[in-house]
Amino acid sequence: MNFKRMWAIFVSRNREFFRDKAAFGWNLLFPFLLLAGFAVIFGGDDRKEFKVGVFPCPQGETGQIDTCVPPALLSIKPIQFIGFQNQEEGLQRLKHHKIDMLIQGESAPLRYWVSDTAPKGYIVEKMIAGQLNADTADLLARQASVAARPIRYIDWFFPGVIGMNIMFSALYGVGFVVVRYRKNGVLKRLKATPLTAFEYLSAQMVSRIFVIAVSLTILWTGCDLIFDFQVEGSYLDLAIVFMLGNLSLTALGLIVASRGTSEEFANGLLNFITWPMMFLSEVWFSLEGAPRWLRMASDALPLTHLLTAVRKIMNDGAGLAEVQTELMVLTAFTLLFLSVGALLFSWNK
């Protein structure tokens, strides 16, 4: 392995990206616009679909959960009830706005928890009080606050925007570009040089990681100045998680780049990969209460584990020990994708 040859590819790829002012500018501007739009939309969230957690209750089918819910509440059609085995599990979901209220099914008066910063929690509280005709505490008993520092929806959504930006930059910045090089004959010319496939792929990965790190730093700083985010955990831990997630998604892009010869086919394949991750990795919304098979499909995606780890560190103050499961999964994905990409890589069409 010759680091001088790798450095030459690394520098040339970075220059190509940063000189493309339109692509570089859009990579930074789009997340800002997306985050600002969702901040306005969800600042007054008045959707008619509500999620209420119930404990103690098995996380099974709706019929099983209904046995844990007070009969008087089952007739409230806009509410979806979700079972939790214990109070701690439910409070964790409530803290992150994955549910709008938590109630204890076997209590009299009915004990419940809501988040003071969640507009939907207030609405659900009034709906249940009206259903029970309980304007006083005779039938309802509100409990203590769930968190010292309330987590805003924008705090929960921001890691999703960051993760989505990393995903698109990693996959399209490697997969699409290398396919274009192969189609234009650039890879064929590089094959005639002493450059090896390992050196070329390594330089492409390092270059993409560097570019994403620069973009992420600018994006994080700008959004923090506007929305004033708070990070409960360590910035160093966040950097490690982002680096590992970046590696995993970039390695996935190498699989697309390994054999593709058509930009149109590569674009379609990348869309086939990115769109399921956007909807199943909790970028936009929580999958709490979704069918079990859908959550299992979500766990099979690298972006899911990246966002889970980032939200634990950012909002819960978790350390690397608390997110070791996510780190191990991301490491396994990286090694798998790198192995497959290296085995399939070809210089020619």
Coordinates of C-alpha atoms in Angstrom, one line a residue:
M1 CA 0.0 0.0 0.0
N2 CA 1.4 3.3 -1.1
F3 CA 0.2 6.3 0.9
K4 CA 1.5 8.8 -1.7
R5 CA -0.8 7.4 -4.3
M6 CA -3.7 7.3 -1.9
W7 CA -3.1 10.9 -1.0
A8 CA -3.2 12.0 -4.6
I9 CA -6.6 10.4 -5.1
F10 CA -7.8 11.8 -1.8
V11 CA -6.8 15.4 -2.7
S12 CA -8.2 15.2 -6.3
R13 CA -11.6 13.9 -5.1
N14 CA -11.8 16.6 -2.4
R15 CA -11.0 19.3 -5.0
E16 CA -13.6 18.0 -7.3
F17 CA -16.3 18.2 -4.7
F18 CA -15.5 21.6 -3.2
R19 CA -15.1 23.2 -6.6
D20 CA -18.6 22.1 -7.4
K21 CA -20.2 25.0 -5.6
A22 CA -23.8 24.1 -6.5
A23 CA -23.5 20.5 -5.0
F24 CA -21.6 21.7 -1.9
G25 CA -24.0 24.6 -1.3
W26 CA -27.1 22.4 -1.7
N27 CA -25.6 19.8 0.8
L28 CA -25.5 22.5 3.4
L29 CA -28.7 24.5 2.5
F30 CA -31.1 21.6 2.1
P31 CA -30.8 20.3 5.8
F32 CA -31.3 23.9 7.0
L33 CA -34.5 24.3 5.0
L34 CA -35.8 20.9 6.0
L35 CA -35.2 21.5 9.7
A36 CA -36.7 25.0 9.6
G37 CA -39.8 23.7 7.8
F38 CA -40.4 20.9 10.4
A39 CA -39.8 23.3 13.2
V40 CA -42.6 25.5 11.9
I41 CA -45.0 22.6 11.2
F42 CA -44.5 20.7 14.4
G43 CA -44.3 23.8 16.6
G44 CA -48.2 23.7 16.7
D45 CA -48.7 20.0 16.2
D46 CA -52.5 19.4 16.0
R47 CA -52.7 16.1 14.2
K48 CA -55.6 13.8 15.1
E49 CA -53.7 10.7 15.7
F50 CA -52.5 10.1 19.3
K51 CA -50.5 7.4 21.0
V52 CA -51.1 6.5 24.7
G53 CA -48.9 4.0 26.5
V54 CA -50.3 1.6 29.0
F55 CA -48.4 -0.4 31.7
P56 CA -48.2 -3.1 32.9
C57 CA -49.2 -4.7 29.6
P58 CA -47.7 -7.1 27.0
Q59 CA -46.4 -5.6 23.8
G60 CA -48.6 -7.8 21.7
E61 CA -51.6 -7.5 19.4
T62 CA -54.3 -4.9 19.8
G63 CA -56.7 -7.4 21.4
Q64 CA -54.2 -8.1 24.2
I65 CA -53.5 -4.5 24.8
D66 CA -57.2 -3.7 25.0
T67 CA -57.5 -5.9 28.1
C68 CA -55.1 -3.6 29.9
V69 CA -56.9 -0.4 29.0
P70 CA -59.8 0.9 31.2
P71 CA -63.0 0.1 29.2
A72 CA -64.2 3.7 29.3
L73 CA -61.2 4.8 27.2
L74 CA -61.5 2.2 24.4
S75 CA -64.2 4.2 22.7
I76 CA -61.9 7.2 22.0
K77 CA -61.3 6.5 18.4
P78 CA -58.3 8.9 17.7
I79 CA -56.2 7.2 20.4
Q80 CA -53.9 4.2 19.7
F81 CA -52.9 2.3 22.9
I82 CA -49.4 0.8 23.1
G83 CA -48.5 -1.7 25.8
F84 CA -45.4 -1.5 28.0
Q85 CA -44.2 -4.0 30.5
N86 CA -43.1 -1.5 33.1
Q87 CA -43.2 2.2 34.0
E88 CA -39.6 3.0 33.2
E89 CA -40.0 1.8 29.6
G90 CA -43.1 3.9 29.1
L91 CA -41.5 7.0 30.6
Q92 CA -38.5 6.7 28.3
R93 CA -40.8 6.7 25.3
L94 CA -42.8 9.6 26.7
K95 CA -39.7 11.6 27.2
H96 CA -38.7 11.2 23.6
H97 CA -42.2 12.1 22.3
K98 CA -42.8 8.6 20.9
I99 CA -46.0 8.5 22.9
D100 CA -48.3 11.4 24.0
M101 CA -49.4 10.0 27.4
L102 CA -48.6 7.1 29.7
I103 CA -51.2 5.6 32.0
Q104 CA -51.2 2.9 34.6
G105 CA -54.0 0.5 33.6
E106 CA -54.7 -1.0 37.0
S107 CA -55.0 2.1 39.2
A108 CA -57.8 4.0 40.8
P109 CA -57.8 6.9 40.4
L110 CA -56.2 6.5 37.0
R111 CA -52.6 7.5 37.2
Y112 CA -51.1 9.1 34.1
W113 CA -48.0 11.0 32.9
V114 CA -47.7 13.7 30.2
S115 CA -45.0 15.9 28.9
D116 CA -45.6 19.6 29.5
T117 CA -43.8 20.5 26.2
A118 CA -45.9 18.1 24.0
P119 CA -49.1 19.8 22.6
K120 CA -50.7 16.4 21.9
G121 CA -50.3 15.3 25.5
Y122 CA -52.4 18.2 26.6
I123 CA -55.1 17.3 24.0
V124 CA -55.1 13.7 25.0
E125 CA -55.4 14.7 28.7
K126 CA -58.5 16.7 28.0
M127 CA -60.0 14.0 25.8
I128 CA -59.6 11.4 28.5
A129 CA -60.9 13.8 31.2
G130 CA -63.9 14.5 29.1
Q131 CA -64.6 10.8 28.4
L132 CA -64.4 10.0 32.2
N133 CA -66.3 13.2 33.1
A134 CA -63.4 13.9 35.5
D135 CA -62.7 17.6 35.7
T136 CA -61.4 17.0 39.3
A137 CA -58.9 14.5 40.6
D138 CA -61.6 12.0 41.6
L139 CA -60.9 9.8 38.7
L140 CA -57.6 11.1 37.4
A141 CA -54.3 11.6 39.2
R142 CA -51.6 13.3 37.3
Q143 CA -48.1 12.3 38.3
A144 CA -44.8 14.2 38.5
S145 CA -42.8 15.6 35.6
V146 CA -41.1 13.0 33.4
A147 CA -37.8 14.9 32.9
A148 CA -35.9 17.8 34.3
R149 CA -35.1 19.1 30.8
P150 CA -37.9 18.6 28.4
I151 CA -36.9 17.3 25.0
R152 CA -38.4 19.3 22.1
Y153 CA -39.6 17.6 19.0
I154 CA -36.9 19.5 17.1
D155 CA -34.2 18.0 19.4
W156 CA -35.5 14.5 18.5
F157 CA -35.8 15.3 14.8
F158 CA -32.4 17.0 14.3
P159 CA -30.3 13.8 14.5
G160 CA -32.6 12.4 11.8
V161 CA -31.7 15.3 9.5
I162 CA -28.0 14.8 10.2
G163 CA -28.3 11.1 9.6
M164 CA -30.1 11.6 6.3
N165 CA -27.5 14.0 5.2
I166 CA -24.7 11.6 6.0
M167 CA -26.6 8.8 4.2
F168 CA -27.1 10.7 0.9
S169 CA -23.6 12.1 0.9
A170 CA -22.0 8.7 1.6
L171 CA -24.0 6.7 -0.8
Y172 CA -24.2 9.1 -3.7
G173 CA -20.7 10.6 -3.1
V174 CA -19.1 7.2 -3.5
G175 CA -21.6 4.9 -5.3
F176 CA -22.7 7.3 -8.0
V177 CA -19.4 9.0 -8.6
V178 CA -17.4 5.8 -9.0
V179 CA -20.0 4.4 -11.5
R180 CA -19.6 7.6 -13.5
Y181 CA -15.8 7.2 -13.5
R182 CA -16.2 3.6 -14.7
K183 CA -18.6 4.6 -17.5
N184 CA -16.4 7.5 -18.7
G185 CA -13.3 5.2 -18.8
V186 CA -11.5 7.0 -15.9
L187 CA -11.1 3.8 -13.9
K188 CA -9.8 2.0 -16.9
R189 CA -7.0 4.6 -17.2
L190 CA -6.3 4.3 -13.5
K191 CA -5.9 0.6 -13.9
A192 CA -2.9 1.2 -16.1
T193 CA -1.1 3.0 -13.2
P194 CA 0.5 1.4 -10.1
L195 CA -2.6 2.3 -8.1
T196 CA -4.3 -0.7 -6.6
A197 CA -8.0 -1.3 -6.1
F198 CA -7.5 -1.2 -2.3
E199 CA -5.7 2.1 -2.4
Y200 CA -8.3 3.6 -4.7
L201 CA -11.3 2.5 -2.6
S202 CA -9.6 3.5 0.6
A203 CA -8.8 7.0 -0.7
Q204 CA -12.4 7.3 -1.9
M205 CA -13.7 6.3 1.6
V206 CA -11.3 8.7 3.5
S207 CA -12.2 11.5 1.1
R208 CA -15.9 11.0 1.6
I209 CA -15.5 10.8 5.4
F210 CA -13.5 14.1 5.4
V211 CA -16.1 15.9 3.2
I212 CA -19.0 14.7 5.4
A213 CA -17.1 15.7 8.5
V214 CA -16.6 19.3 7.2
S215 CA -20.3 19.5 6.0
L216 CA -21.5 18.1 9.3
T217 CA -19.5 20.6 11.4
I218 CA -20.8 23.5 9.4
L219 CA -24.4 22.2 9.5
W220 CA -24.3 21.5 13.2
T221 CA -22.8 24.9 14.1
G222 CA -25.4 26.8 12.0
C223 CA -28.4 24.8 13.3
D224 CA -27.2 25.1 16.9
L225 CA -27.0 28.9 16.5
I226 CA -30.6 29.0 15.3
F227 CA -32.3 26.4 17.4
D228 CA -30.0 26.2 20.5
F229 CA -29.6 22.5 20.8
Q230 CA -28.4 20.9 24.0
V231 CA -26.1 17.8 24.1
E232 CA -26.4 15.9 27.3
G233 CA -23.6 13.5 26.5
S234 CA -20.0 13.9 25.2
Y235 CA -19.2 15.6 21.9
L236 CA -16.3 13.1 21.6
D237 CA -18.8 10.2 21.9
L238 CA -21.0 11.8 19.3
A239 CA -18.0 12.2 16.9
I240 CA -17.1 8.5 17.3
V241 CA -20.7 7.4 16.6
F242 CA -20.9 9.7 13.5
M243 CA -17.6 8.4 12.3
L244 CA -18.6 4.8 12.6
G245 CA -22.0 5.5 10.9
N246 CA -20.2 7.4 8.2
L247 CA -17.9 4.4 7.6
S248 CA -20.8 2.0 7.5
L249 CA -22.9 4.0 4.9
T250 CA -19.8 4.8 2.8
A251 CA -18.9 1.1 2.7
L252 CA -22.5 0.4 1.6
G253 CA -21.9 2.9 -1.3
L254 CA -18.9 0.9 -2.3
I255 CA -21.0 -2.1 -3.1
V256 CA -23.1 0.0 -5.6
A257 CA -19.8 1.3 -7.0
S258 CA -18.1 -2.0 -7.3
R259 CA -19.8 -3.2 -10.5
G260 CA -22.3 -0.5 -11.7
T261 CA -21.7 0.7 -15.3
S262 CA -24.9 2.8 -15.8
E263 CA -25.5 6.1 -14.0
E264 CA -29.3 5.5 -14.4
F265 CA -29.1 2.1 -12.9
A266 CA -26.9 3.3 -10.1
N267 CA -29.3 6.1 -9.3
G268 CA -32.3 3.7 -9.2
L269 CA -30.4 1.3 -7.0
L270 CA -29.4 4.1 -4.6
N271 CA -33.0 5.3 -4.4
F272 CA -34.0 1.7 -3.7
I273 CA -31.6 1.7 -0.7
T274 CA -32.1 5.2 0.6
W275 CA -35.9 5.6 0.6
P276 CA -36.6 2.6 2.9
M277 CA -34.0 3.8 5.3
M278 CA -35.6 7.3 5.4
F279 CA -39.0 5.9 6.3
L280 CA -38.0 2.9 8.5
S281 CA -35.0 4.3 10.4
E282 CA -37.1 6.9 12.3
V283 CA -35.7 9.9 10.5
W284 CA -39.1 11.6 10.3
F285 CA -41.2 9.9 12.9
S286 CA -41.1 7.2 15.5
L287 CA -42.1 3.6 14.7
E288 CA -43.4 3.1 18.3
G289 CA -46.6 1.0 18.0
A290 CA -45.8 -0.2 14.5
P291 CA -46.1 -3.9 13.7
R292 CA -43.3 -6.1 15.0
W293 CA -42.1 -7.2 11.5
L294 CA -41.7 -3.5 10.5
R295 CA -39.6 -2.8 13.6
M296 CA -37.5 -5.9 12.8
A297 CA -37.0 -4.5 9.2
S298 CA -35.9 -1.2 10.8
D299 CA -33.3 -3.0 12.9
A300 CA -31.7 -4.4 9.8
L301 CA -30.7 -1.0 8.5
P302 CA -27.5 0.8 9.5
L303 CA -29.1 4.2 9.7
T304 CA -31.5 3.0 12.4
H305 CA -28.6 2.1 14.8
L306 CA -26.7 5.4 13.9
L307 CA -29.7 7.5 14.9
T308 CA -30.5 5.5 18.0
A309 CA -27.0 5.9 19.3
V310 CA -26.9 9.6 18.5
R311 CA -30.2 10.3 20.2
K312 CA -29.2 8.4 23.3
I313 CA -26.0 10.5 23.6
M314 CA -27.5 13.8 22.6
N315 CA -30.8 13.6 24.6
D316 CA -30.2 11.1 27.4
G317 CA -26.5 11.8 28.2
A318 CA -25.5 8.2 27.4
G319 CA -21.9 7.1 27.1
L320 CA -20.2 4.7 24.7
A321 CA -21.0 1.8 27.1
E322 CA -24.7 2.5 26.8
V323 CA -24.6 2.5 23.0
Q324 CA -22.2 -0.4 22.6
T325 CA -24.9 -2.6 20.9
E326 CA -25.4 0.1 18.2
L327 CA -21.6 0.5 17.8
M328 CA -21.1 -3.3 17.4
V329 CA -23.9 -3.5 14.8
L330 CA -22.4 -0.6 12.8
T331 CA -18.9 -2.1 13.0
A332 CA -20.4 -5.4 11.7
F333 CA -22.2 -3.6 8.8
T334 CA -18.9 -1.8 7.9
L335 CA -16.9 -5.0 7.7
L336 CA -19.6 -6.8 5.8
F337 CA -20.0 -4.0 3.2
L338 CA -16.3 -3.5 2.8
S339 CA -15.7 -7.2 2.2
V340 CA -18.5 -7.5 -0.4
G341 CA -17.4 -4.3 -2.1
A342 CA -13.8 -5.3 -2.3
L343 CA -14.7 -8.8 -3.7
L344 CA -17.0 -7.4 -6.4
F345 CA -14.9 -4.3 -7.5
S346 CA -13.9 -4.1 -11.1
W347 CA -12.0 -1.4 -13.0
N348 CA -13.6 -2.2 -16.3
K349 CA -17.2 -1.9 -17.5

